[in-house]
Short mmCIF file of C-alpha atoms and ligand atoms in Angstrom, two decimals:
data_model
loop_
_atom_site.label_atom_id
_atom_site.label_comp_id
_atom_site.label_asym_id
_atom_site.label_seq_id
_atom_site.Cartn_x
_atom_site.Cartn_y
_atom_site.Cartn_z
CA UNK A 1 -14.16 -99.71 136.98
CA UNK A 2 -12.21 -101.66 139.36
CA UNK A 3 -11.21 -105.37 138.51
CA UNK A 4 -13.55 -108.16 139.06
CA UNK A 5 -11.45 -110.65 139.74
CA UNK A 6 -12.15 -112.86 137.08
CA UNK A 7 -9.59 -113.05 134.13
CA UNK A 8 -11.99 -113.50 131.38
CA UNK A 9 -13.75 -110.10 132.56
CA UNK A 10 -10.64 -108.40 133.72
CA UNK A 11 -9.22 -108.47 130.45
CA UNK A 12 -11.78 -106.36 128.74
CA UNK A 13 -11.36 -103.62 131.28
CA UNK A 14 -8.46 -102.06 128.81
CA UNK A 15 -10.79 -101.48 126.10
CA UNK A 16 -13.43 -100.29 128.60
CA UNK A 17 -11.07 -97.36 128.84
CA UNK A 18 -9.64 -96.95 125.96
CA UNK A 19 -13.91 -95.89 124.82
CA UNK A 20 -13.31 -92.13 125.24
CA UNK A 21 -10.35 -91.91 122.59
CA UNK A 22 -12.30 -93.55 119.66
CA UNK A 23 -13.48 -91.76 116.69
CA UNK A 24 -17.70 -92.25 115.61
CA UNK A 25 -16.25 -95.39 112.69
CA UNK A 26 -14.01 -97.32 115.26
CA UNK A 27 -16.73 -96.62 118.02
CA UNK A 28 -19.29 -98.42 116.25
CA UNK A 29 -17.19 -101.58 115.32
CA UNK A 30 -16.01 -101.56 118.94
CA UNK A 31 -19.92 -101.87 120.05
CA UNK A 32 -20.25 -104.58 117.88
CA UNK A 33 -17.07 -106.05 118.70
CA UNK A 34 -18.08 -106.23 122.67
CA UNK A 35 -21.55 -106.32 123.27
CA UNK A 36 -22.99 -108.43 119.70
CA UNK A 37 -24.46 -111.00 120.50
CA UNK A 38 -23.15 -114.09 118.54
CA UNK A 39 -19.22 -112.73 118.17
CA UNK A 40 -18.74 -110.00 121.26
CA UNK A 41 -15.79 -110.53 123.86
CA UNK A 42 -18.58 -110.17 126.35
CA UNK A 43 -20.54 -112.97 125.01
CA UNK A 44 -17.46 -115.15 124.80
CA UNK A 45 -16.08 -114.26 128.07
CA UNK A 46 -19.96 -115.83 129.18
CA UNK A 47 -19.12 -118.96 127.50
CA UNK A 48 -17.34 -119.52 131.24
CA UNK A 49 -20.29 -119.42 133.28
CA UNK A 50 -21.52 -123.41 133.06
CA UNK A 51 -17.81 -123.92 134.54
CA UNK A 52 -18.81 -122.43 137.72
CA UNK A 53 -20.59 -124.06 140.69
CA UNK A 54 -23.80 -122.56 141.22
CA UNK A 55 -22.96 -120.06 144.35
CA UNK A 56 -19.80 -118.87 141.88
CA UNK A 57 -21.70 -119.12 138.83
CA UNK A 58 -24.54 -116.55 140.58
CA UNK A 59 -21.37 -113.79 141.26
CA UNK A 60 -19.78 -113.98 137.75
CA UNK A 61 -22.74 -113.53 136.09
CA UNK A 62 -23.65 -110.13 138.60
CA UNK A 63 -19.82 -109.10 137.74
CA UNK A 64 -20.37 -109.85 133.98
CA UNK A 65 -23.56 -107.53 134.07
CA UNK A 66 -21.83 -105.26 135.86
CA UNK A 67 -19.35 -104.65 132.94
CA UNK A 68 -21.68 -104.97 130.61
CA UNK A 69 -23.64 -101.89 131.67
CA UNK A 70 -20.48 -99.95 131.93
CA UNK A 71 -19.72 -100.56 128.42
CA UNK A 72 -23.14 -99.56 127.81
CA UNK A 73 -22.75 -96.49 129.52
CA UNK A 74 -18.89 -95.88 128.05
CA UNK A 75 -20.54 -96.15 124.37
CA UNK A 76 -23.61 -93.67 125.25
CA UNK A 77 -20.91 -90.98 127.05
CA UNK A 78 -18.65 -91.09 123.83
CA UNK A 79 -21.69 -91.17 121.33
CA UNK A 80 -23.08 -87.97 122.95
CA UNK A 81 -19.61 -86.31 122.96
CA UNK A 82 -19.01 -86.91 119.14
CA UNK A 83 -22.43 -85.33 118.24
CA UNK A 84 -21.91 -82.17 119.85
CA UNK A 85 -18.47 -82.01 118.26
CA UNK A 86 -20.61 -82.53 115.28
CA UNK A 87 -23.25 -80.03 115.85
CA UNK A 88 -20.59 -77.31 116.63
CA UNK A 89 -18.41 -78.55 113.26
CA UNK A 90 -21.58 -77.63 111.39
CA UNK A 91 -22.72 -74.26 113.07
CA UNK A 92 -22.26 -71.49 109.90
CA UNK A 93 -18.80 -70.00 109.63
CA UNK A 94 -18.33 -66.46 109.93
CA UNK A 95 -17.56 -65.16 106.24
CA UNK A 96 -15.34 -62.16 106.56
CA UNK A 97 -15.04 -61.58 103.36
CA UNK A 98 -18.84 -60.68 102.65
CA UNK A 99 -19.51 -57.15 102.49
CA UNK A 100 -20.88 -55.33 105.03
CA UNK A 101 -24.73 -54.49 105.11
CA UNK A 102 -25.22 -50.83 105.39
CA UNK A 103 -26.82 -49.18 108.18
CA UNK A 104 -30.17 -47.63 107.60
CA UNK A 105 -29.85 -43.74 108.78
CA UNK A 106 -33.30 -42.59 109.79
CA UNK A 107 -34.20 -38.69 108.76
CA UNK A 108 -36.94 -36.90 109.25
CA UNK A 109 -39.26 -36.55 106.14
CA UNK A 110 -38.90 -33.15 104.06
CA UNK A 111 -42.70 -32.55 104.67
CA UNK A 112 -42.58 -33.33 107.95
CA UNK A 113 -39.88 -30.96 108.67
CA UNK A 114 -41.85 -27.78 107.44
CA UNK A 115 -44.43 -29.16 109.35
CA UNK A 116 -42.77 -28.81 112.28
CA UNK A 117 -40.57 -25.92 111.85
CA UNK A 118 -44.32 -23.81 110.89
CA UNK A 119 -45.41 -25.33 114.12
CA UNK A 120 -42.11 -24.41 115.97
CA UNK A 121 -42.48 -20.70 114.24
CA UNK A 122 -46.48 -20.79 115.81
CA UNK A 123 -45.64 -21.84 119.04
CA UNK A 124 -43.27 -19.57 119.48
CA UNK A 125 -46.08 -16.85 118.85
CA UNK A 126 -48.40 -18.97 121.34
CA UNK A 127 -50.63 -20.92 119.50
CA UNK A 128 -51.32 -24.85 120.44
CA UNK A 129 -51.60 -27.97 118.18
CA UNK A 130 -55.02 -29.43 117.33
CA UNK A 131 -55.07 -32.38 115.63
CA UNK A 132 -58.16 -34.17 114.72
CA UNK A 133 -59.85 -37.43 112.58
CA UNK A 134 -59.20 -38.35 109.11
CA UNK A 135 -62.58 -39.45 108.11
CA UNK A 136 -65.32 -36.72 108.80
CA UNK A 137 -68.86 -35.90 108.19
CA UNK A 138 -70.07 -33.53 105.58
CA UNK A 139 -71.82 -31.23 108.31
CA UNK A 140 -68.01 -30.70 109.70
CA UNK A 141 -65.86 -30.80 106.13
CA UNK A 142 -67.83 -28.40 104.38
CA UNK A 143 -71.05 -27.16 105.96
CA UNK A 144 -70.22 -25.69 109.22
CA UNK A 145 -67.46 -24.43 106.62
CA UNK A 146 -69.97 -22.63 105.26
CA UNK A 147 -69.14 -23.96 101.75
CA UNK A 148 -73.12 -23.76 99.32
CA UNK A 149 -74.72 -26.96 98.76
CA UNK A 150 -73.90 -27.20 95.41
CA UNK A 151 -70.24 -25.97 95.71
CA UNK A 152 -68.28 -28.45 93.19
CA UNK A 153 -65.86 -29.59 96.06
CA UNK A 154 -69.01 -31.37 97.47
CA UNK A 155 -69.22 -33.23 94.33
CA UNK A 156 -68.08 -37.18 93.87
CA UNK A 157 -65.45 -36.17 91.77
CA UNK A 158 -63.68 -34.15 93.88
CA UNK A 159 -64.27 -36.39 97.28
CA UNK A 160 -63.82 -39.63 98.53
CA UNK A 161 -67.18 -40.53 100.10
CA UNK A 162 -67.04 -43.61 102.51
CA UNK A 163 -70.74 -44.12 102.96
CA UNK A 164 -73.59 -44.15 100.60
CA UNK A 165 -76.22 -42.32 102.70
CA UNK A 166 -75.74 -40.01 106.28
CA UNK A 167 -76.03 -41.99 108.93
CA UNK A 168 -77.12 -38.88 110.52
CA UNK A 169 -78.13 -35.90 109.82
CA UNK A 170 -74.61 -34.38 109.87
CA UNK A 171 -74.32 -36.08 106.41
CA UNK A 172 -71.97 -39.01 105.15
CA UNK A 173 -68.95 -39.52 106.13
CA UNK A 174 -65.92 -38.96 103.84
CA UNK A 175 -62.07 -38.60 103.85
CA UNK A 176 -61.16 -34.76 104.91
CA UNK A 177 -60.82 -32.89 101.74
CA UNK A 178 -58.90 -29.81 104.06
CA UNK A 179 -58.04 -30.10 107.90
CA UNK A 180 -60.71 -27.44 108.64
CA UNK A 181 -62.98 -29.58 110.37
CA UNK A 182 -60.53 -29.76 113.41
CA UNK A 183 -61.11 -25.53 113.24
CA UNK A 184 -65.17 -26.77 113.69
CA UNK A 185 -64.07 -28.97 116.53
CA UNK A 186 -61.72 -26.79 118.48
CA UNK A 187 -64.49 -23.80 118.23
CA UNK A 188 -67.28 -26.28 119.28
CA UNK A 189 -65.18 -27.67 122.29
CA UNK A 190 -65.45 -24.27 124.21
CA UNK A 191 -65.35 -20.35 124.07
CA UNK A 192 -62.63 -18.22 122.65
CA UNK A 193 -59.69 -17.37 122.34
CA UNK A 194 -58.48 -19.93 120.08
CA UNK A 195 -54.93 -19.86 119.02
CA UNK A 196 -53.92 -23.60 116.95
CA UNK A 197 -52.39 -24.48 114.45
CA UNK A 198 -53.60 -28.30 112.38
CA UNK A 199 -51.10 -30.23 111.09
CA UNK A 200 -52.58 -33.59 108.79
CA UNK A 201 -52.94 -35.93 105.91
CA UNK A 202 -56.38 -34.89 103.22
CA UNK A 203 -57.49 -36.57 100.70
CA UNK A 204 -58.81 -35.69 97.43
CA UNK A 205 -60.39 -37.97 94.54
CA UNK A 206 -57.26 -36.45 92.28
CA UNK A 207 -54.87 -38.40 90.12
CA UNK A 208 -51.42 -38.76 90.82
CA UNK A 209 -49.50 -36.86 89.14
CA UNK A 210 -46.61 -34.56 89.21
CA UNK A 211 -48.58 -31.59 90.41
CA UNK A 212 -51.38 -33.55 92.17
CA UNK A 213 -51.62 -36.53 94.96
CA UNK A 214 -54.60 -38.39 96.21
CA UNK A 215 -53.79 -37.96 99.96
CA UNK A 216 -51.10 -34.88 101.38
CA UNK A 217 -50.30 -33.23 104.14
CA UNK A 218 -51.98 -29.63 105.02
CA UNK A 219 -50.83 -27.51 107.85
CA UNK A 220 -53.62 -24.74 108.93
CA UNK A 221 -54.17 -21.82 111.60
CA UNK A 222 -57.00 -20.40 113.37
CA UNK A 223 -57.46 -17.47 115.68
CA UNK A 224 -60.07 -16.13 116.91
CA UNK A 225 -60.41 -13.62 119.86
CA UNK A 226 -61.86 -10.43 120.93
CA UNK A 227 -61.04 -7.35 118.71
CA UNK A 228 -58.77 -9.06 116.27
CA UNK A 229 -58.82 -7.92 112.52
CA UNK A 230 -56.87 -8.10 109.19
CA UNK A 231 -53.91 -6.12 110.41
CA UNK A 232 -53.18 -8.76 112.78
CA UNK A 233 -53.28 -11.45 109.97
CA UNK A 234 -51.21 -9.77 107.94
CA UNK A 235 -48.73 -8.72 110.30
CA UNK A 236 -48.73 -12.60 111.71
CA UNK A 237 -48.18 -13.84 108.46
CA UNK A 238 -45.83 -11.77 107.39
CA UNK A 239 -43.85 -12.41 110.37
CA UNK A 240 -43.92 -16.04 110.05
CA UNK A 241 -42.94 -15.89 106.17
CA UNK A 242 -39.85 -13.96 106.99
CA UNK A 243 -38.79 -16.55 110.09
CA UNK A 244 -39.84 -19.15 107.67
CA UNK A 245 -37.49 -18.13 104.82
CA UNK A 246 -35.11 -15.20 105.03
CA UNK A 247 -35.89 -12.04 106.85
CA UNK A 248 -36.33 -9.67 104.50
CA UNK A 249 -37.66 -11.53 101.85
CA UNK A 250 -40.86 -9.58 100.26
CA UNK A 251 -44.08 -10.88 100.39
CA UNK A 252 -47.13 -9.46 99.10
CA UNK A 253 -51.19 -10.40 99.98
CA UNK A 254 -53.82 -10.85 96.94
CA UNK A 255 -57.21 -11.08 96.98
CA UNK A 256 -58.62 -14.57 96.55
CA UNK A 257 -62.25 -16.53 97.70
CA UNK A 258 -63.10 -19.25 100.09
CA UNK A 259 -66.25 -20.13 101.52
CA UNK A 260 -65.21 -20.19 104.98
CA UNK A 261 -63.57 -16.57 105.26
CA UNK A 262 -64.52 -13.07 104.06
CA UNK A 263 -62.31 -11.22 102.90
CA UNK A 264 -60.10 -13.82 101.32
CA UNK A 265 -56.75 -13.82 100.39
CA UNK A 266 -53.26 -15.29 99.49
CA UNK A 267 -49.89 -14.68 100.45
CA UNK A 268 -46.75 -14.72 97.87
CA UNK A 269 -43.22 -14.60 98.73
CA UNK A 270 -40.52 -13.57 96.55
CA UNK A 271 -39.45 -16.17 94.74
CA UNK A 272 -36.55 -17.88 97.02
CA UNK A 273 -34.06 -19.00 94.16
CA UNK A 274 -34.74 -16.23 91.77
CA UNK A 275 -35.19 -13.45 94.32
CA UNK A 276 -37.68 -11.53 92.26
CA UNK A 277 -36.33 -11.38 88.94
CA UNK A 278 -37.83 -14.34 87.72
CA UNK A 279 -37.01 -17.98 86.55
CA UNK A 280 -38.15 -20.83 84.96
CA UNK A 281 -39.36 -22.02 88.96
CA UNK A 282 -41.56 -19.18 89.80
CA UNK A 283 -43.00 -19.08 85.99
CA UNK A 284 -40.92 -16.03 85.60
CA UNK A 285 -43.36 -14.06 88.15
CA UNK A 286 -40.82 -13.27 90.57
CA UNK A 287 -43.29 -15.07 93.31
CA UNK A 288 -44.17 -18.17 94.69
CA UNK A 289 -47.65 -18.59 96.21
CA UNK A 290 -47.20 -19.64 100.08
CA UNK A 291 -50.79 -19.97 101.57
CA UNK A 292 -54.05 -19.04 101.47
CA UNK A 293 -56.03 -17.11 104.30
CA UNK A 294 -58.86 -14.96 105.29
CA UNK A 295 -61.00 -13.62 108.25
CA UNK A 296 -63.27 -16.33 109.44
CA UNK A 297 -66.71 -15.89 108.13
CA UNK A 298 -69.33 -14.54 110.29
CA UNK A 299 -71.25 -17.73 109.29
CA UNK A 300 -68.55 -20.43 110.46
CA UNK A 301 -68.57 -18.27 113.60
CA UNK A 302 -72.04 -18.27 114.38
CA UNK A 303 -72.17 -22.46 112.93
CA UNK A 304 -70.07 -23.58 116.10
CA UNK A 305 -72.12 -21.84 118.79
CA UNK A 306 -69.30 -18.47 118.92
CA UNK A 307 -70.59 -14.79 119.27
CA UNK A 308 -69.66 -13.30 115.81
CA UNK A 309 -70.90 -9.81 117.33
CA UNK A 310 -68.21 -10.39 119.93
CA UNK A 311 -65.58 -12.12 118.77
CA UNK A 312 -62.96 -12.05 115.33
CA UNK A 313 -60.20 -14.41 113.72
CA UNK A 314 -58.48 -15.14 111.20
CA UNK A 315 -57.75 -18.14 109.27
CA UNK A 316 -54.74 -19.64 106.82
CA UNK A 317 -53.53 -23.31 105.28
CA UNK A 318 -51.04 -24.46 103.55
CA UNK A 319 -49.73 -27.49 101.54
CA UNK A 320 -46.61 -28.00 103.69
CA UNK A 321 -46.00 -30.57 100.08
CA UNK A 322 -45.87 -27.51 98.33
CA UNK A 323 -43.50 -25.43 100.15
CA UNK A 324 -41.09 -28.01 100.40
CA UNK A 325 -40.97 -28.76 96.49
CA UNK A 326 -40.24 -24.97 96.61
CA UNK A 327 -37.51 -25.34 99.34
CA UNK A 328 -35.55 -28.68 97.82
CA UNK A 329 -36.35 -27.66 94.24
CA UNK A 330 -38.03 -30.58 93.56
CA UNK A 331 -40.28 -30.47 90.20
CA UNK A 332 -42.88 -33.20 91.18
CA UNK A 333 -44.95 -34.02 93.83
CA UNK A 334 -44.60 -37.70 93.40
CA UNK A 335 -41.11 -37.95 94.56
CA UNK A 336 -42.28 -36.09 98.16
CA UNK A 337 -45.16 -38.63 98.47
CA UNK A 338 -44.07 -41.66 96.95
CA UNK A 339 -41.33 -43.07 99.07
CA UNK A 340 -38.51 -43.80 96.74
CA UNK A 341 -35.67 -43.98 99.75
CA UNK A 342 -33.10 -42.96 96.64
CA UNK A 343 -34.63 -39.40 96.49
CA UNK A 344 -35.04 -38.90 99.98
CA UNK A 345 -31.80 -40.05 100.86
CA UNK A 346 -30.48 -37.18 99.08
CA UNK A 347 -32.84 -34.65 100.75
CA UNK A 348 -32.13 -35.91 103.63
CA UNK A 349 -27.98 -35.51 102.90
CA UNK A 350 -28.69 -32.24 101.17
CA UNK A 351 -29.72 -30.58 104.19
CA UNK A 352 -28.68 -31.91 107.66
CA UNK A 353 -30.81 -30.98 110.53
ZN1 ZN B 1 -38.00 -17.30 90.48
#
């Protein structure tokens, strides 16, 4: 600020400016040391004003406010700038001598890739995906399935029921004990040919343990056309065992029963580690059981509205769980299902997509 003219005011100007250089201690004894009232230079340098005549007295005492408020202002500027020097001073260091947090590397699950390589090998053979809802009626789980009323699976013990009674007269509802129902709903949604496969979570009322899990995944086929018969299964299958594992490994169909195809059967491959000769993985058999699969029952046909006169298929599923404990060696079912990142890590490293 320029000079007012008067000495006693003038002569506080240096310190006006010199308000920018202090440090936060020697700015607050400056404050007091200016503007208090009893013992600040500005109050003494007012100690003047009865000396003046009454016009002079009136522009002192506008001059003396004057440099009052740009002390005022001075102290406020400098007060400000210290605090931000503060704020930065305090904002947490950098520590370069922490250790780096690893990166997380995502990989796709070891049951989800067989899922999706057996529904890479089916589309490649022309069938679609059908997915469909977790929590079905017992009409579409297991009577359209054509599985007897008092067929065991039906029993509490072997499903979770989420409803007391039927709610209509499809039954209650439960948790899918099998993906099948999405076969019911594909047939039921219009006329053949149906070519799908069903990739999904079930759920059975088993414990957990190391050859058993309360929910897993299930991968199934359906298809169902004019004129097509057990050679075509078996041929299909076959196929997509040998793109699955190694082209000429052997595989071999047994007869087997399920309520929802007639006949029934299951297909073994040779066993992949011992090749036939038998180890402590197959149970010394020489073969590993793959799937399980049949010609769809007349019945199931006929229960979602189809022509059995007219029309054929086939049917298979498969614990996709299963086949990969086969494929990584791994001995129990927990470690698939359960999520511990250190095991799948090392799947995931042991073979890179
Ligand atoms: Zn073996």
């Amino acid at each position: 600020m320029e000079a007012t003219g008067y000495p006693q005011l003038d002569a506080l100007l240096p310190r006006l400016a010199a308000i920018p250089t202090l440090d936060a201690q020697a700015l607050h004894v400056e404050r007091i040391a200016v503007l208090g009232r009893k013992q600040g230079a500005l109050t003494f340098a007012l100690r003047a004003l009865p000396t003046f005549a009454a016009e002079e007295r009136k522009r002192f005492g506008a001059e003396a406010n004057r440099v009052k408020e740009s002390f005022e202002a001075a102290f406020a500027a400098r007060e400000y700038e210290l605090a931000a020097q503060t704020a930065g001073a305090v904002r947490p260091a950098i520590d370069l001598s922490m250790p780096a947090r690893g990166r997380w590397i995502g990989a796709i699950h070891p049951v989800t890739r067989v899922v999706d390589e057996i529904v890479g090998i089916f589309r490649e053979l022309g069938f679609a995906v059908a997915v469909g809802p977790e929590a079905e009626t017992e009409w579409l789980n297991f009577g359209a399935l054509n599985f007897p009323p008092d067929h065991p699976a039906l029993d509490m013990h072997d499903t979770l029921y989420l409803t007391e009674a039927g709610q209509s007269d499809e039954g209650r509802v439960l948790l899918r004990t099998h993906t099948s129902p999405v076969q019911i709903r594909v047939m039921q949604a219009g006329p053949p040919p149906y070519r799908v496969v069903i990739p999904g979570m079930v759920y059975r009322n088993d414990p957990w343990d190391a050859s058993h899990a309360p929910a897993f995944a299930q991968i199934e086929g359906l298809a169902v056309d004019e004129g097509i018969g057990l050679v075509d299964l078996k041929a299909t299958l076959t196929h997509f065992a040998r793109r699955f594992f190694e082209p000429a490994t052997k595989v071999r169909f047994r007869p087997s029963y399920f309520p929802f195809t007639e006949p029934s059967g299951e297909l073994d491959v040779e066993c992949q580690i011992c090749h036939g000769s038998g180890c402590p993985a197959c149970k010394q058999t020489g073969w590993m059981e793959l799937l399980g699969c049949g010609m769809v029952h007349p019945k199931v046909l006929q229960n979602c509205g189809v022509d059995a006169e007219r029309y054929t298929g086939w049917a298979f599923g498969l614990g996709p769980g299963r086949t990969a404990q086969q494929r990584y060696g791994v001995p129990d079912i927990r470690l698939l299902y359960g999520g511990d990142m250190r095991f799948l890590r090392r799947i995931a490293g042991q073979d890179p997509a």
